[in-house]
GROMACS .gro file of C-alpha atoms in nm:
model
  408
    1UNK     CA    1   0.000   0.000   0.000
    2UNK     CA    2   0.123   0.369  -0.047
    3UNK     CA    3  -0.046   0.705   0.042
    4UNK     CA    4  -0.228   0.889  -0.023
    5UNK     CA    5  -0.563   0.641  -0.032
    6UNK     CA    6  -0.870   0.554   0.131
    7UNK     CA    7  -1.007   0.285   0.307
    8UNK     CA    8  -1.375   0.194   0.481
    9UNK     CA    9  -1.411  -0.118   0.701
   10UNK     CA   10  -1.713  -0.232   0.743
   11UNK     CA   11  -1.751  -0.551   1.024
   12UNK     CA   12  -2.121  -0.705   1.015
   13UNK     CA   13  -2.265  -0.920   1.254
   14UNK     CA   14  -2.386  -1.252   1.096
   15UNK     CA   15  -2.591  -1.593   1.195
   16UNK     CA   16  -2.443  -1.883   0.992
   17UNK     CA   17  -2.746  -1.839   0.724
   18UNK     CA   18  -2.638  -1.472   0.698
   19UNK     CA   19  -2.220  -1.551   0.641
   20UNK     CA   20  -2.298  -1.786   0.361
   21UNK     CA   21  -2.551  -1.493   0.188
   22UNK     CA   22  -2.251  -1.255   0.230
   23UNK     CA   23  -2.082  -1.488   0.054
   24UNK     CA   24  -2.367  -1.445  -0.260
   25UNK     CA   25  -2.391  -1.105  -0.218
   26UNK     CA   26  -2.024  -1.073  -0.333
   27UNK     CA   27  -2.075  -1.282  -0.602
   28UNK     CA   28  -2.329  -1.074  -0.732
   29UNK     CA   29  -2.106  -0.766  -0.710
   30UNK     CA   30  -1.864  -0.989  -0.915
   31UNK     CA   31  -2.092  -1.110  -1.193
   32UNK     CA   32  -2.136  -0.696  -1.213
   33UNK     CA   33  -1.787  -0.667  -1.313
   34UNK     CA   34  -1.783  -0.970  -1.524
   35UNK     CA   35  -1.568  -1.205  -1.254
   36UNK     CA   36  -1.634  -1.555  -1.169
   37UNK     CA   37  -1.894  -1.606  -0.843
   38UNK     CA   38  -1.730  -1.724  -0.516
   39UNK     CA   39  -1.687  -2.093  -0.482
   40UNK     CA   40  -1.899  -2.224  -0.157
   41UNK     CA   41  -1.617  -2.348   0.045
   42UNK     CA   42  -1.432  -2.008   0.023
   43UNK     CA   43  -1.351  -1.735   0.359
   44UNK     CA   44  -1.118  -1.492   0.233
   45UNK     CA   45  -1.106  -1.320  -0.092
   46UNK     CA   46  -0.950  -1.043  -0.271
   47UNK     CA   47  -1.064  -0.865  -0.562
   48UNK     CA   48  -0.994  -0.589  -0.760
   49UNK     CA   49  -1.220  -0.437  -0.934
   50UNK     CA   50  -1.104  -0.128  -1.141
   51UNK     CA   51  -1.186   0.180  -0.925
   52UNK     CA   52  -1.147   0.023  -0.600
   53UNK     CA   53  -1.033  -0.358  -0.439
   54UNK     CA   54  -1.243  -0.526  -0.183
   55UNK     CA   55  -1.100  -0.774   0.052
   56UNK     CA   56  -1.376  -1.006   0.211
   57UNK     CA   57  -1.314  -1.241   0.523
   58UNK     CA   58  -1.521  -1.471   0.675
   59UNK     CA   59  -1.504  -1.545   1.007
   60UNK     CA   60  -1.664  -1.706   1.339
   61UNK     CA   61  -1.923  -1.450   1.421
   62UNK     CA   62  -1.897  -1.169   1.215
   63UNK     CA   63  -1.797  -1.071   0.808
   64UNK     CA   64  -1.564  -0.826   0.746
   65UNK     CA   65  -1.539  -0.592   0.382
   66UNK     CA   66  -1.272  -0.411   0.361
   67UNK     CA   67  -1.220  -0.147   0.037
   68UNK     CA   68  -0.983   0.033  -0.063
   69UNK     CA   69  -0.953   0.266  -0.280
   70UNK     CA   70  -0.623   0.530  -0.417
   71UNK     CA   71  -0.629   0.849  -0.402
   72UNK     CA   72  -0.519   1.063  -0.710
   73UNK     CA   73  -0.371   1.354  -0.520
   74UNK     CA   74  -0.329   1.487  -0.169
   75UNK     CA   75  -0.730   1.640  -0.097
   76UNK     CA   76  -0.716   1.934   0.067
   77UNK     CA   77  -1.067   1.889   0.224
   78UNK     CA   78  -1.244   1.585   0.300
   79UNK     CA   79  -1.126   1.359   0.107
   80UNK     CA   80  -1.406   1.101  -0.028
   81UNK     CA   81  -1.433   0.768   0.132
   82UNK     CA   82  -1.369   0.448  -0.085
   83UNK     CA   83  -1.737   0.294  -0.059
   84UNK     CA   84  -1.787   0.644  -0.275
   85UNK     CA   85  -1.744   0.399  -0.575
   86UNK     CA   86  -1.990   0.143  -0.469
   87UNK     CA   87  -2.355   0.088  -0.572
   88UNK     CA   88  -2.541   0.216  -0.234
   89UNK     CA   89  -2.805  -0.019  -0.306
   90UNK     CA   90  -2.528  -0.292  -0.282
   91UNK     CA   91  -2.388  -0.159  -0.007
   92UNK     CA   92  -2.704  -0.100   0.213
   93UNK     CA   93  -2.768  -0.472   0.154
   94UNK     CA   94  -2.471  -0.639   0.260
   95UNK     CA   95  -2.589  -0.929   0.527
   96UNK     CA   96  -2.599  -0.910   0.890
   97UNK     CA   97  -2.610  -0.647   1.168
   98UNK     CA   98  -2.331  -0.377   1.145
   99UNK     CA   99  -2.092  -0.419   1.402
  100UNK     CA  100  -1.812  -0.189   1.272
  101UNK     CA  101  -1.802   0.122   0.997
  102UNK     CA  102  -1.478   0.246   0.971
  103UNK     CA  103  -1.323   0.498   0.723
  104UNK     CA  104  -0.921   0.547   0.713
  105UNK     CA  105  -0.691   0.760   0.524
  106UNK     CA  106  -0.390   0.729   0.454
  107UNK     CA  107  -0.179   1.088   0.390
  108UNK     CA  108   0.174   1.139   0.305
  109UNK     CA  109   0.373   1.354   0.498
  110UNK     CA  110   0.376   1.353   0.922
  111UNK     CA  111   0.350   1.580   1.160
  112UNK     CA  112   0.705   1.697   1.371
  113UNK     CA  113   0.667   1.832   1.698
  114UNK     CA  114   0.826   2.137   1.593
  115UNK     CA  115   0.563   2.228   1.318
  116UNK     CA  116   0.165   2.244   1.363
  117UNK     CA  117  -0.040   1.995   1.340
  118UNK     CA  118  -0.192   1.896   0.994
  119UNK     CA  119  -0.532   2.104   0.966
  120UNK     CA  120  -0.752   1.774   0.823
  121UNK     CA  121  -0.694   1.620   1.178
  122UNK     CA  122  -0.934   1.901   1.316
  123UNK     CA  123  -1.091   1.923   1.008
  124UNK     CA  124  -1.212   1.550   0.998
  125UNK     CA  125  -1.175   1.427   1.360
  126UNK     CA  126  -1.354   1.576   1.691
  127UNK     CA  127  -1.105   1.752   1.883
  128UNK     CA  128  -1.242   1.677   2.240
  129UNK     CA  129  -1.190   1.339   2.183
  130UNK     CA  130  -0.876   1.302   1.971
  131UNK     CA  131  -0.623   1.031   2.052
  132UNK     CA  132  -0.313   1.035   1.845
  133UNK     CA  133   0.051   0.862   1.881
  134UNK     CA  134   0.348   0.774   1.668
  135UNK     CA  135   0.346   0.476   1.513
  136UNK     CA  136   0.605   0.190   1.372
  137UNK     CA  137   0.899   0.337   1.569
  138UNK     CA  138   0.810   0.695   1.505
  139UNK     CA  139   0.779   0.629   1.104
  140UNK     CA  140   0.404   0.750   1.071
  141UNK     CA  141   0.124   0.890   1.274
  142UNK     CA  142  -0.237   0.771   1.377
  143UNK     CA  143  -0.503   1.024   1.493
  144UNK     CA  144  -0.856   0.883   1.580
  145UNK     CA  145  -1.145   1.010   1.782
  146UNK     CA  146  -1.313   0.636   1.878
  147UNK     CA  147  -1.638   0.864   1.767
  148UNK     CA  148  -1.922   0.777   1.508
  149UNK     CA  149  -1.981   1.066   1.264
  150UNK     CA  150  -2.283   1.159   1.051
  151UNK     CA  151  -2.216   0.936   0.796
  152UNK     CA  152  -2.205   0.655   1.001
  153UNK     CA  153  -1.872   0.567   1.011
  154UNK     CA  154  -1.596   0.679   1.252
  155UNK     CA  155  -1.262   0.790   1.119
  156UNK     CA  156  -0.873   0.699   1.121
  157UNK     CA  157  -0.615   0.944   0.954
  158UNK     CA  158  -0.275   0.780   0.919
  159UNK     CA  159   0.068   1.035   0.812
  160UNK     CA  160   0.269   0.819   0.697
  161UNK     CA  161   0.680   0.908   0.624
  162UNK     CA  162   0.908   0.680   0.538
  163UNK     CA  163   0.714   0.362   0.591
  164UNK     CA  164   0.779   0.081   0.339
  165UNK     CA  165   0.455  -0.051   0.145
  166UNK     CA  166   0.439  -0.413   0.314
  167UNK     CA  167   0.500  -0.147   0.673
  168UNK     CA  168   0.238   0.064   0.559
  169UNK     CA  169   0.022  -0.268   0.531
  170UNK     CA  170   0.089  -0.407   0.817
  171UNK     CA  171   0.005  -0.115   1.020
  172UNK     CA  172  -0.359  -0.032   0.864
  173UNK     CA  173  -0.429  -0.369   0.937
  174UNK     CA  174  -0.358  -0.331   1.285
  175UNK     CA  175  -0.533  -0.017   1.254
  176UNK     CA  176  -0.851  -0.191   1.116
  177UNK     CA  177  -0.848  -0.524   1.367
  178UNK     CA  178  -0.833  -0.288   1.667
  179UNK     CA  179  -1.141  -0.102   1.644
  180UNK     CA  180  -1.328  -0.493   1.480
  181UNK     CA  181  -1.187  -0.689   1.778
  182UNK     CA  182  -1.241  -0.348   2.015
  183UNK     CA  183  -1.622  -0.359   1.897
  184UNK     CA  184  -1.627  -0.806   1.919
  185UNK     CA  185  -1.470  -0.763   2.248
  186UNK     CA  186  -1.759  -0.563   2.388
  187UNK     CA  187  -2.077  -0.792   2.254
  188UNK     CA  188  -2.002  -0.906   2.649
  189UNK     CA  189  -2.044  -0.616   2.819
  190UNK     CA  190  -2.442  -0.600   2.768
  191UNK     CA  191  -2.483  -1.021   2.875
  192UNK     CA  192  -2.269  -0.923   3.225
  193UNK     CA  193  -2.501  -0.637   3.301
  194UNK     CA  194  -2.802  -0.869   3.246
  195UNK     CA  195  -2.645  -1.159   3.411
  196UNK     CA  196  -2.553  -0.898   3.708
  197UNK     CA  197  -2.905  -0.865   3.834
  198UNK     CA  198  -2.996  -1.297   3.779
  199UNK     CA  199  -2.702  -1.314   3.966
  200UNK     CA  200  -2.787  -1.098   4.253
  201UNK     CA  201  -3.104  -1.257   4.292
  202UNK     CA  202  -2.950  -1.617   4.329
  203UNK     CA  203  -2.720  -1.471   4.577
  204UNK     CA  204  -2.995  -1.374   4.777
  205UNK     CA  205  -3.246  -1.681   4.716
  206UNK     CA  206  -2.837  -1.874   4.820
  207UNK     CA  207  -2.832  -1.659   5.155
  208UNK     CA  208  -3.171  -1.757   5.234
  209UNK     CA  209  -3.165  -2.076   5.184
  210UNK     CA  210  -2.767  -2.117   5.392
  211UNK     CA  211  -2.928  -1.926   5.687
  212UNK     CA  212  -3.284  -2.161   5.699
  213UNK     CA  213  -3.039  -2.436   5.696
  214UNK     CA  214  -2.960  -2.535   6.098
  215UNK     CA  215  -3.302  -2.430   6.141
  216UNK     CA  216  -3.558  -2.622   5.912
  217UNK     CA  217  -3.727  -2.987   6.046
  218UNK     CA  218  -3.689  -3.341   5.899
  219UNK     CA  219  -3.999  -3.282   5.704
  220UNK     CA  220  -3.856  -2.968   5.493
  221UNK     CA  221  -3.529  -3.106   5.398
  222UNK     CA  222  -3.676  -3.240   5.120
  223UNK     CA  223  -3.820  -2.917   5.023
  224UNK     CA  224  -3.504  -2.728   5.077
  225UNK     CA  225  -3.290  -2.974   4.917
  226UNK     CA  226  -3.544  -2.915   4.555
  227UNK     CA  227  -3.528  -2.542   4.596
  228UNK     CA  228  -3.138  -2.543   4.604
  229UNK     CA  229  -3.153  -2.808   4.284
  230UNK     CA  230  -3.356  -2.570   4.100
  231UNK     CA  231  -3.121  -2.268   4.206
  232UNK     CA  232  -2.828  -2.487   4.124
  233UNK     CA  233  -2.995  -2.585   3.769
  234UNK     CA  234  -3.097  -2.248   3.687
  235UNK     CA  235  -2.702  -2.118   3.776
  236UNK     CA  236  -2.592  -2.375   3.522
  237UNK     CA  237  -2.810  -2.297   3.288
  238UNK     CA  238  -2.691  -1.927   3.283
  239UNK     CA  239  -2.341  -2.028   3.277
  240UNK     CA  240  -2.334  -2.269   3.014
  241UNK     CA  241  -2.542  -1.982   2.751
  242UNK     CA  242  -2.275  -1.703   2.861
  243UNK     CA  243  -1.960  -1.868   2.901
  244UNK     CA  244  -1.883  -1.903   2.566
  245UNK     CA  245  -1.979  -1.521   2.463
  246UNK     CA  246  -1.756  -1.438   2.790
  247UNK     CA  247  -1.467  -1.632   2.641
  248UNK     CA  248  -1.474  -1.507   2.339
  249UNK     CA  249  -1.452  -1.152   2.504
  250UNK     CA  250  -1.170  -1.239   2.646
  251UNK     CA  251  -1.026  -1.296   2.364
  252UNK     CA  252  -1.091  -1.050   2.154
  253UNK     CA  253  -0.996  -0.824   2.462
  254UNK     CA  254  -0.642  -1.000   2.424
  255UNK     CA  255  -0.625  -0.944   2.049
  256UNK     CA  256  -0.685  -0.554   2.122
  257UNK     CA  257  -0.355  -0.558   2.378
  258UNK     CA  258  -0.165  -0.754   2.102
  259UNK     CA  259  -0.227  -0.570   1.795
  260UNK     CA  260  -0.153  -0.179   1.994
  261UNK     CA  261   0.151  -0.347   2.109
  262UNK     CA  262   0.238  -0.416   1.769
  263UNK     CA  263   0.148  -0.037   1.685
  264UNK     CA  264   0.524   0.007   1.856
  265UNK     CA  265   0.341   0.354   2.007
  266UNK     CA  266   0.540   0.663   2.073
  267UNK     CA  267   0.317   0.957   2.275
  268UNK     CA  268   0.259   1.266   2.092
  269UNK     CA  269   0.240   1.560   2.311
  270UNK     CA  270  -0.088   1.656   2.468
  271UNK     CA  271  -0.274   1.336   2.299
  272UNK     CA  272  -0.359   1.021   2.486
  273UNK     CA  273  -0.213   0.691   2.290
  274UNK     CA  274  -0.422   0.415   2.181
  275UNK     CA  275  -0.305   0.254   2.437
  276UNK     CA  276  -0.377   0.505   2.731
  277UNK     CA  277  -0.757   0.548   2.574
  278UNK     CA  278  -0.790   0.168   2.551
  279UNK     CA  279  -0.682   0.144   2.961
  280UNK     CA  280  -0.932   0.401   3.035
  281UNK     CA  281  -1.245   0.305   2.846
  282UNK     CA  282  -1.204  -0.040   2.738
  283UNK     CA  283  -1.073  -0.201   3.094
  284UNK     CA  284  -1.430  -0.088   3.276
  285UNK     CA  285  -1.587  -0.334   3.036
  286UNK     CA  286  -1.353  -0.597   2.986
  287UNK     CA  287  -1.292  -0.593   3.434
  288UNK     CA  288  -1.694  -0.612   3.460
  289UNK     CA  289  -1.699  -0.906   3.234
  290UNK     CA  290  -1.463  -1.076   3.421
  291UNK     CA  291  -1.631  -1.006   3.734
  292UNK     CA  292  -1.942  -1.146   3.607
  293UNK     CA  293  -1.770  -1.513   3.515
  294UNK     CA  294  -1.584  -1.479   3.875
  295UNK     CA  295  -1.935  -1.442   4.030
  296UNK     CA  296  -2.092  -1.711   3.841
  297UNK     CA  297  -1.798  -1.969   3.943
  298UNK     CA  298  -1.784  -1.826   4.301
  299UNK     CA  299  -2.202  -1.888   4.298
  300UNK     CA  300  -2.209  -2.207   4.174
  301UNK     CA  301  -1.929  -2.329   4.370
  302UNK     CA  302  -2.082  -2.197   4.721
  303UNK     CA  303  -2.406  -2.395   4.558
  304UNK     CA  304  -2.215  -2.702   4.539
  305UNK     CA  305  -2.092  -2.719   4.864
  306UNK     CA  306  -2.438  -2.580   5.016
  307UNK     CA  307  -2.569  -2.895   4.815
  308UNK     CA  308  -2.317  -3.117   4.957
  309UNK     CA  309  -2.359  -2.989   5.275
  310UNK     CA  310  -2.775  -3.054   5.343
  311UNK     CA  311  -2.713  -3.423   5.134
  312UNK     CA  312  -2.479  -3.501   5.421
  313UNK     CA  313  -2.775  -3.363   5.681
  314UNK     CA  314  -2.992  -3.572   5.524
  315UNK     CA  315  -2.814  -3.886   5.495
  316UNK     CA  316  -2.692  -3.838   5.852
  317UNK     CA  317  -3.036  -3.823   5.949
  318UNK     CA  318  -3.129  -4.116   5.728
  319UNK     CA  319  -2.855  -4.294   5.898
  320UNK     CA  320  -3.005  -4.193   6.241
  321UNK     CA  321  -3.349  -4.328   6.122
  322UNK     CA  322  -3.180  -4.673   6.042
  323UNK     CA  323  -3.046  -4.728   6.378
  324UNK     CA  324  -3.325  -4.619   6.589
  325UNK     CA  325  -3.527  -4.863   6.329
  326UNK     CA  326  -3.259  -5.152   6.403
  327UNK     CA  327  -3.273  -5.069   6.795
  328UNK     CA  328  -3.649  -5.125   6.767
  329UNK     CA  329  -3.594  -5.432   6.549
  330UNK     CA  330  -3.362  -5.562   6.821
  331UNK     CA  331  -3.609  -5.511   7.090
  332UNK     CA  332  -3.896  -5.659   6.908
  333UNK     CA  333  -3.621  -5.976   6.851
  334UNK     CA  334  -3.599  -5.957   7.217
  335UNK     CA  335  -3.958  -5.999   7.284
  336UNK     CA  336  -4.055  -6.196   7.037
  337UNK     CA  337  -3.764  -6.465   7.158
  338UNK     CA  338  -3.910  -6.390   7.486
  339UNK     CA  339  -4.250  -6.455   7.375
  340UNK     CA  340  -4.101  -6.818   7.176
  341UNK     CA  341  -3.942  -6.954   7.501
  342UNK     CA  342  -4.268  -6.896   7.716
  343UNK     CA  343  -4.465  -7.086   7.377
  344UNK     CA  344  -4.188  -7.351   7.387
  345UNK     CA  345  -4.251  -7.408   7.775
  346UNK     CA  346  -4.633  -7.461   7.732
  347UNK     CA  347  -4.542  -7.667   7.422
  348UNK     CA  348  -4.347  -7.879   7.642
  349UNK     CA  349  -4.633  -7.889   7.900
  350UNK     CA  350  -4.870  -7.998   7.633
  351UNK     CA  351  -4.652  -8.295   7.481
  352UNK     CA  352  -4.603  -8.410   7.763
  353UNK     CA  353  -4.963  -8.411   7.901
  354UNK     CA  354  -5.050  -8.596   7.550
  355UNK     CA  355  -4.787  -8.830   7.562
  356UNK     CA  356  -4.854  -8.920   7.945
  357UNK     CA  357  -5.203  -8.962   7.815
  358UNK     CA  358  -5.130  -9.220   7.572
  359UNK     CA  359  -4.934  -9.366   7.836
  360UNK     CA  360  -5.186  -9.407   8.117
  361UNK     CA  361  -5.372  -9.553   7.854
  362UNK     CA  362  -5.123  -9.843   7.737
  363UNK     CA  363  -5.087  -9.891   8.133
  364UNK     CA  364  -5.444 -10.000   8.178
  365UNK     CA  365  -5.473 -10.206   7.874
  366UNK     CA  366  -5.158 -10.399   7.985
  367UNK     CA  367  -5.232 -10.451   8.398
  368UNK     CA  368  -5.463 -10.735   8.287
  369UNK     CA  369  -5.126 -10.866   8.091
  370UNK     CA  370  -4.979 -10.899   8.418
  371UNK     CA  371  -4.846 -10.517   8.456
  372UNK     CA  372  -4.776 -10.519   8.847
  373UNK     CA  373  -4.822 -10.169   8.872
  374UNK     CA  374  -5.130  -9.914   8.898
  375UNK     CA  375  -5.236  -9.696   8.577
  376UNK     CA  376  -5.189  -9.411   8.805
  377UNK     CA  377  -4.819  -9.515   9.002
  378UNK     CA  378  -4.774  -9.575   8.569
  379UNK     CA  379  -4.836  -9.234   8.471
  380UNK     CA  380  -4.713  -9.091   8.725
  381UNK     CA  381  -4.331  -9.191   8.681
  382UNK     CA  382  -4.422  -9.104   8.340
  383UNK     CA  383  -4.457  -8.764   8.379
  384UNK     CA  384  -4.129  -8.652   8.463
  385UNK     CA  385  -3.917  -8.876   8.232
  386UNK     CA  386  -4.132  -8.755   7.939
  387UNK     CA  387  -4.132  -8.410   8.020
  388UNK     CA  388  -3.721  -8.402   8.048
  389UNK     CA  389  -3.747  -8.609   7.686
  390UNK     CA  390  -3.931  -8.365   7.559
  391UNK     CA  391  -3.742  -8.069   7.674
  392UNK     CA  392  -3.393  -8.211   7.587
  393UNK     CA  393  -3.542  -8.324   7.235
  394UNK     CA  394  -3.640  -7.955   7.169
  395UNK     CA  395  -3.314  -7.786   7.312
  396UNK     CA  396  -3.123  -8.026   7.059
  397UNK     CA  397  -3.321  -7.921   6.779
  398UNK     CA  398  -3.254  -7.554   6.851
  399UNK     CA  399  -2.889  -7.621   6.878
  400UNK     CA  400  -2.941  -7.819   6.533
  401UNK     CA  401  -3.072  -7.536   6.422
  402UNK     CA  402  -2.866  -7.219   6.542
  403UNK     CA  403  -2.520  -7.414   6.507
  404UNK     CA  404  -2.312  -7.220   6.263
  405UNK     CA  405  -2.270  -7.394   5.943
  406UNK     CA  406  -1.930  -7.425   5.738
  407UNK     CA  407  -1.714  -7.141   5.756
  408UNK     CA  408  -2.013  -6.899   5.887
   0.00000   0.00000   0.00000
């Protein structure tokens, strides 16, 4: 590139339907001048196309045009802007939301400290809000005012001395990715302001719930324990749909510190750099977006352990419940073994009676066999030698029963 020329940068906003119809609406502009349509798998292209070149670039979120257009001598007013050349109609209907509108000139010539300044800086650029600094190791100048004027575009004059062409190339596209990735950078700024007020309210819904913890019964734990699920779902759910537009911020925030450090900046007197007006009006957003994905991390991390916390109330009340329910399963053990000794005693009582029955009853059929002794003197030695039978035929059954078996 080489002075004196003009450039406009224009950064739109796209969905993926939109990208690939910025793709056809360049095509179009190239059937106009008789040039072969873009093939579909294509995201970067350069063209020139007589009057002007267009550079277009596809990328993640947005699609950047870029035109450019020389400059036949130095203007001494405003000098015209390269979409000048373009069909408007074309032009109003490129794709997407405009992110970025951007018009840069490049003049010859730069301003020492020892002369004035070059009138088209005040001429072109607001003067409350200029920001200017030596650029490329003092080899050029770049004046900007980070303001939108009434054409809709806001304006970059570069002075360029003895910069080389592939220099001078290099620099305006520095130039042009600081204000697109300045602009990308702050699509976060709006989600953490929204996300600031969700977020306050599931601090305070957390705080509620963390104090009604040592209070609350047996019965509402389980009604606690769904309201912090919810709370915990709902913190997710935020997180996951603005994490990745907060990472990307934070990227783009890091391409803005790389690409002024390449500028190589040198302060002009009485101007703030790039770099001094990027400190002061760019860190408010970038530092609030970072608070914002602190806050979410700290918040869901405090819900986590508040989570952790009433599932270890719960299952140390659950464990609680089991061993009062055991004790009470002993006891009834107790009684009921109780209860099966006192029904083993009368059933040792009743066998007997029967079988001392059955006895009196052989004892009177066999006295007129010869038996020399009563029915009655009969049953009544009976009685006792049954009765031990029966209890020490019982007690070995239990112990048949109860013995351990193999290894148990």
């Amino acid at each position: 590139m080489a002075p004196p020329l003009a450039i406009s940068h224009v950064v739109m906003l796209c969905n993926p339907a939109e990208r690939d119809a910025s793709r056809a609406h360049l095509s179009a502009l190239l059937r106009d001048h008789h040039l072969p349509a873009l093939d579909d798998t294509i995201s970067h292209s350069r063209h020139n196309l007589g009057a002007y070149r267009v550079r277009w670039e596809r990328h993640t979120e947005f699609v950047s045009w870029t035109f450019l257009k020389p400059l036949d001598a130095e203007p001494s007013g405003e000098p015209p802007a390269a979409t000048a050349s373009l069909p408007q109609a074309w032009l109003d209907g490129l794709p997407g939301q405009r992110l970025v509108a951007l018009n840069l000139w490049a003049f010859s010539g730069t301003t020492q400290e020892d002369e004035a300044p070059d009138p088209r800086i005040k001429q072109l650029l607001y003067d409350e809000t200029l920001v200017g600094s030596a650029v490329s190791e003092g080899r050029c100048e770049a004046y900007t005012d980070f303001a939108i004027h009434p054409d809709g575009y806001s304006r970059t004059l570069l002075f360029v001395g003895n910069a080389t062409p592939r220099g001078l190339g290099r620099l305006i596209q520095r130039l042009l990715e600081i204000e697109t990735y300045r602009m990308a950078a702050l699509m976060g700024f709006p989600a953490a302001l929204k996300s600031s007020g969700e977020l306050a309210q599931a601090e305070r819904e957390l705080a509620e719930l963390a104090t009604s913890i040592p209070t609350i019964s047996r019965e509402e734990e389980p009604q606690l324990l769904d309201r912090l699920t919810r709370l915990a779902g709902q913190i997710e759910s935020q997180y996951a749909a603005l994490h990745s537009r907060f990472s990307a911020s934070s990227a783009y925030f890091s391409l803005v510190d790389r690409r002024i450090e390449d500028l190589g900046e040198t302060r002009i007197s009485g101007l703030q750099t790039f770099r001094q007006f990027m400190d002061r009006r760019l860190s408010p957003a970038r530092n609030t977006c970072e608070w914002a994905v602190r806050r979410q991390d700290s918040l869901s991390q405090r819900v986590s352990r508040m989570s952790n916390l009433l599932r270890t109330r719960v299952e140390i009340m659950q464990q609680q419940n089991s061993e009062a329910l055991l004790a009470t399963m002993n006891q009834r053990g107790d009684l009921q073994l109780k209860l099966q000794s006192t029904v083993e005693g009368l059933s040792v009582a009743a066998i007997t009676y029967y079988i001392v029955g059955l006895i009196s009853y052989v004892a009177k059929g066999i006295q007129a066999w010869g038996w020399p002794w009563s029915p009655e003197l009969t049953t009544a030695v009976a009685i006792p030698v049954v009765a031990v039978s029966v209890w020490w035929s019982i007690r070995r059954l239990h112990q048949k029963i109860l013995a351990p078996r193999g290894g148990e």
